[in-house]
Amino acid sequence: MSTFRHCVLPLAALLLVGCATGPSAPTPQRQAIGAAPAAGNAESYYRLGRYLHGQGRGTAALAAYAQALEMDRRHVGTLNAVGALRSERGEADLAEKAFRAALEQDPASSATHNNLGYHLLRQGRAAEAVAELQAAQRLAPLDGTVLQNLACARAEARQQEAAATALGAAPAMEIHEVAATVPTEIHEVAATAPVEIHEVAAAAAVQ
């Protein structure tokens, strides 16, 4: 059974928290943001995007984030938030691109490393997720969400490695079984050939 479902949903830039309760996937809870912030600069558009995202208005949030990035393409909070929202919407490539753009601007962002790690884990890329979450742990060694996600990613990576090892061993076993039958067939042919020759020689002697 996959351990992914027991991971904590991070997306720290959007103030989301969640945990697994039973076999279902994590259910995020958004921290309430009061009135919609007034737009005007990159930071205010970023906050407006967060507010809209909190209201469940993803398309409008992306539009606000786009305005923020038009004013400041290096705004780390916005890039991380775009990655989080794209990941939620299942837009895997765009989400990863946004997270990596955020890390280019701020490689020391534990929240972005954590979010990217979780995103990669959702894509079944557990080994890569472990690397990102280890980076997040180095930057925030006491962050409980990071620690839990890292433990989850490591467990998933071990499962994937074990499955790959088992899959790799299967062809070798098949080849071994085939090789074991070949000598028997050759032996049987070799054993019958002298009999046929002997019978021919005996008939010639009688004649």
PDB file of C-alpha atoms in Angstrom, residues 40-144:
ATOM      1  CA  GLY A  40      -1.773  48.285  -6.608  1.00  0.00           C
ATOM      2  CA  ASN A  41       1.673  46.659  -6.541  1.00  0.00           C
ATOM      3  CA  ALA A  42       3.148  43.165  -6.760  1.00  0.00           C
ATOM      4  CA  GLU A  43       2.750  42.457  -3.061  1.00  0.00           C
ATOM      5  CA  SER A  44      -0.878  43.575  -2.966  1.00  0.00           C
ATOM      6  CA  TYR A  45      -1.757  41.541  -6.066  1.00  0.00           C
ATOM      7  CA  TYR A  46      -0.055  38.557  -4.423  1.00  0.00           C
ATOM      8  CA  ARG A  47      -2.181  39.013  -1.313  1.00  0.00           C
ATOM      9  CA  LEU A  48      -5.278  39.438  -3.442  1.00  0.00           C
ATOM     10  CA  GLY A  49      -4.438  36.169  -5.174  1.00  0.00           C
ATOM     11  CA  ARG A  50      -4.121  34.432  -1.831  1.00  0.00           C
ATOM     12  CA  TYR A  51      -7.455  35.811  -0.745  1.00  0.00           C
ATOM     13  CA  LEU A  52      -9.149  34.618  -3.949  1.00  0.00           C
ATOM     14  CA  HIS A  53      -7.511  31.220  -3.626  1.00  0.00           C
ATOM     15  CA  GLY A  54      -8.825  31.002  -0.068  1.00  0.00           C
ATOM     16  CA  GLN A  55     -12.281  31.681  -1.449  1.00  0.00           C
ATOM     17  CA  GLY A  56     -11.910  28.779  -3.860  1.00  0.00           C
ATOM     18  CA  ARG A  57     -11.713  31.081  -6.888  1.00  0.00           C
ATOM     19  CA  GLY A  58      -8.668  29.571  -8.526  1.00  0.00           C
ATOM     20  CA  THR A  59      -8.974  31.185 -11.944  1.00  0.00           C
ATOM     21  CA  ALA A  60      -9.340  34.658 -10.435  1.00  0.00           C
ATOM     22  CA  ALA A  61      -6.403  33.934  -8.108  1.00  0.00           C
ATOM     23  CA  LEU A  62      -4.196  33.022 -11.065  1.00  0.00           C
ATOM     24  CA  ALA A  63      -5.160  36.283 -12.749  1.00  0.00           C
ATOM     25  CA  ALA A  64      -4.123  38.226  -9.642  1.00  0.00           C
ATOM     26  CA  TYR A  65      -0.843  36.303  -9.462  1.00  0.00           C
ATOM     27  CA  ALA A  66      -0.225  37.099 -13.125  1.00  0.00           C
ATOM     28  CA  GLN A  67      -0.623  40.792 -12.343  1.00  0.00           C
ATOM     29  CA  ALA A  68       1.823  40.468  -9.455  1.00  0.00           C
ATOM     30  CA  LEU A  69       4.418  38.747 -11.643  1.00  0.00           C
ATOM     31  CA  GLU A  70       3.949  41.322 -14.381  1.00  0.00           C
ATOM     32  CA  MET A  71       5.056  43.909 -11.848  1.00  0.00           C
ATOM     33  CA  ASP A  72       7.761  41.763 -10.272  1.00  0.00           C
ATOM     34  CA  ARG A  73       8.714  38.523 -12.011  1.00  0.00           C
ATOM     35  CA  ARG A  74      11.011  37.601  -9.125  1.00  0.00           C
ATOM     36  CA  HIS A  75       8.348  37.757  -6.412  1.00  0.00           C
ATOM     37  CA  VAL A  76       9.058  34.500  -4.595  1.00  0.00           C
ATOM     38  CA  GLY A  77       5.798  34.375  -2.680  1.00  0.00           C
ATOM     39  CA  THR A  78       3.790  34.685  -5.875  1.00  0.00           C
ATOM     40  CA  LEU A  79       5.819  32.057  -7.721  1.00  0.00           C
ATOM     41  CA  ASN A  80       5.413  29.636  -4.825  1.00  0.00           C
ATOM     42  CA  ALA A  81       1.680  30.392  -4.623  1.00  0.00           C
ATOM     43  CA  VAL A  82       1.280  29.801  -8.358  1.00  0.00           C
ATOM     44  CA  GLY A  83       3.038  26.460  -7.963  1.00  0.00           C
ATOM     45  CA  ALA A  84       0.740  25.516  -5.099  1.00  0.00           C
ATOM     46  CA  LEU A  85      -2.419  26.419  -6.997  1.00  0.00           C
ATOM     47  CA  ARG A  86      -1.269  24.752 -10.216  1.00  0.00           C
ATOM     48  CA  SER A  87      -0.441  21.616  -8.248  1.00  0.00           C
ATOM     49  CA  GLU A  88      -3.912  21.575  -6.710  1.00  0.00           C
ATOM     50  CA  ARG A  89      -5.436  21.894 -10.174  1.00  0.00           C
ATOM     51  CA  GLY A  90      -3.433  18.953 -11.492  1.00  0.00           C
ATOM     52  CA  GLU A  91      -1.260  21.096 -13.785  1.00  0.00           C
ATOM     53  CA  ALA A  92       1.906  19.232 -12.901  1.00  0.00           C
ATOM     54  CA  ASP A  93       4.389  20.737 -15.368  1.00  0.00           C
ATOM     55  CA  LEU A  94       3.302  24.323 -14.740  1.00  0.00           C
ATOM     56  CA  ALA A  95       3.386  23.771 -10.989  1.00  0.00           C
ATOM     57  CA  GLU A  96       6.920  22.404 -11.059  1.00  0.00           C
ATOM     58  CA  LYS A  97       8.059  25.232 -13.317  1.00  0.00           C
ATOM     59  CA  ALA A  98       6.692  27.810 -10.859  1.00  0.00           C
ATOM     60  CA  PHE A  99       8.282  26.140  -7.831  1.00  0.00           C
ATOM     61  CA  ARG A 100      11.664  25.915  -9.538  1.00  0.00           C
ATOM     62  CA  ALA A 101      11.433  29.554 -10.620  1.00  0.00           C
ATOM     63  CA  ALA A 102      10.801  30.477  -6.986  1.00  0.00           C
ATOM     64  CA  LEU A 103      13.844  28.473  -5.883  1.00  0.00           C
ATOM     65  CA  GLU A 104      15.998  30.207  -8.467  1.00  0.00           C
ATOM     66  CA  GLN A 105      15.143  33.480  -6.751  1.00  0.00           C
ATOM     67  CA  ASP A 106      15.394  32.128  -3.203  1.00  0.00           C
ATOM     68  CA  PRO A 107      17.186  28.772  -2.845  1.00  0.00           C
ATOM     69  CA  ALA A 108      16.875  29.093   0.940  1.00  0.00           C
ATOM     70  CA  SER A 109      13.078  28.960   0.978  1.00  0.00           C
ATOM     71  CA  SER A 110      12.192  25.908   3.058  1.00  0.00           C
ATOM     72  CA  ALA A 111       8.500  26.374   2.204  1.00  0.00           C
ATOM     73  CA  THR A 112       9.194  26.143  -1.519  1.00  0.00           C
ATOM     74  CA  HIS A 113      11.454  23.108  -1.145  1.00  0.00           C
ATOM     75  CA  ASN A 114       8.741  21.492   0.954  1.00  0.00           C
ATOM     76  CA  ASN A 115       6.003  22.307  -1.547  1.00  0.00           C
ATOM     77  CA  LEU A 116       8.045  21.116  -4.510  1.00  0.00           C
ATOM     78  CA  GLY A 117       8.916  17.921  -2.642  1.00  0.00           C
ATOM     79  CA  TYR A 118       5.281  17.243  -1.908  1.00  0.00           C
ATOM     80  CA  HIS A 119       4.342  18.019  -5.510  1.00  0.00           C
ATOM     81  CA  LEU A 120       6.958  15.573  -6.813  1.00  0.00           C
ATOM     82  CA  LEU A 121       5.685  12.925  -4.421  1.00  0.00           C
ATOM     83  CA  ARG A 122       2.198  13.369  -5.864  1.00  0.00           C
ATOM     84  CA  GLN A 123       3.681  12.669  -9.274  1.00  0.00           C
ATOM     85  CA  GLY A 124       5.190   9.384  -8.080  1.00  0.00           C
ATOM     86  CA  ARG A 125       8.733  10.799  -8.113  1.00  0.00           C
ATOM     87  CA  ALA A 126       9.572   9.786  -4.554  1.00  0.00           C
ATOM     88  CA  ALA A 127      13.376   9.857  -4.808  1.00  0.00           C
ATOM     89  CA  GLU A 128      13.311  13.426  -6.155  1.00  0.00           C
ATOM     90  CA  ALA A 129      10.801  14.355  -3.463  1.00  0.00           C
ATOM     91  CA  VAL A 130      13.166  13.074  -0.777  1.00  0.00           C
ATOM     92  CA  ALA A 131      15.951  15.315  -2.093  1.00  0.00           C
ATOM     93  CA  GLU A 132      13.749  18.422  -1.978  1.00  0.00           C
ATOM     94  CA  LEU A 133      12.360  17.608   1.446  1.00  0.00           C
ATOM     95  CA  GLN A 134      15.856  16.995   2.798  1.00  0.00           C
ATOM     96  CA  ALA A 135      16.757  20.473   1.569  1.00  0.00           C
ATOM     97  CA  ALA A 136      13.696  21.836   3.373  1.00  0.00           C
ATOM     98  CA  GLN A 137      14.698  19.989   6.550  1.00  0.00           C
ATOM     99  CA  ARG A 138      18.195  21.455   6.481  1.00  0.00           C
ATOM    100  CA  LEU A 139      16.658  24.920   6.285  1.00  0.00           C
ATOM    101  CA  ALA A 140      13.920  24.255   8.855  1.00  0.00           C
ATOM    102  CA  PRO A 141      15.005  21.286  10.989  1.00  0.00           C
ATOM    103  CA  LEU A 142      12.147  21.642  13.488  1.00  0.00           C
ATOM    104  CA  ASP A 143       9.293  22.086  11.021  1.00  0.00           C
ATOM    105  CA  GLY A 144       6.832  19.301  11.780  1.00  0.00           C
TER     106      GLY A 144
END
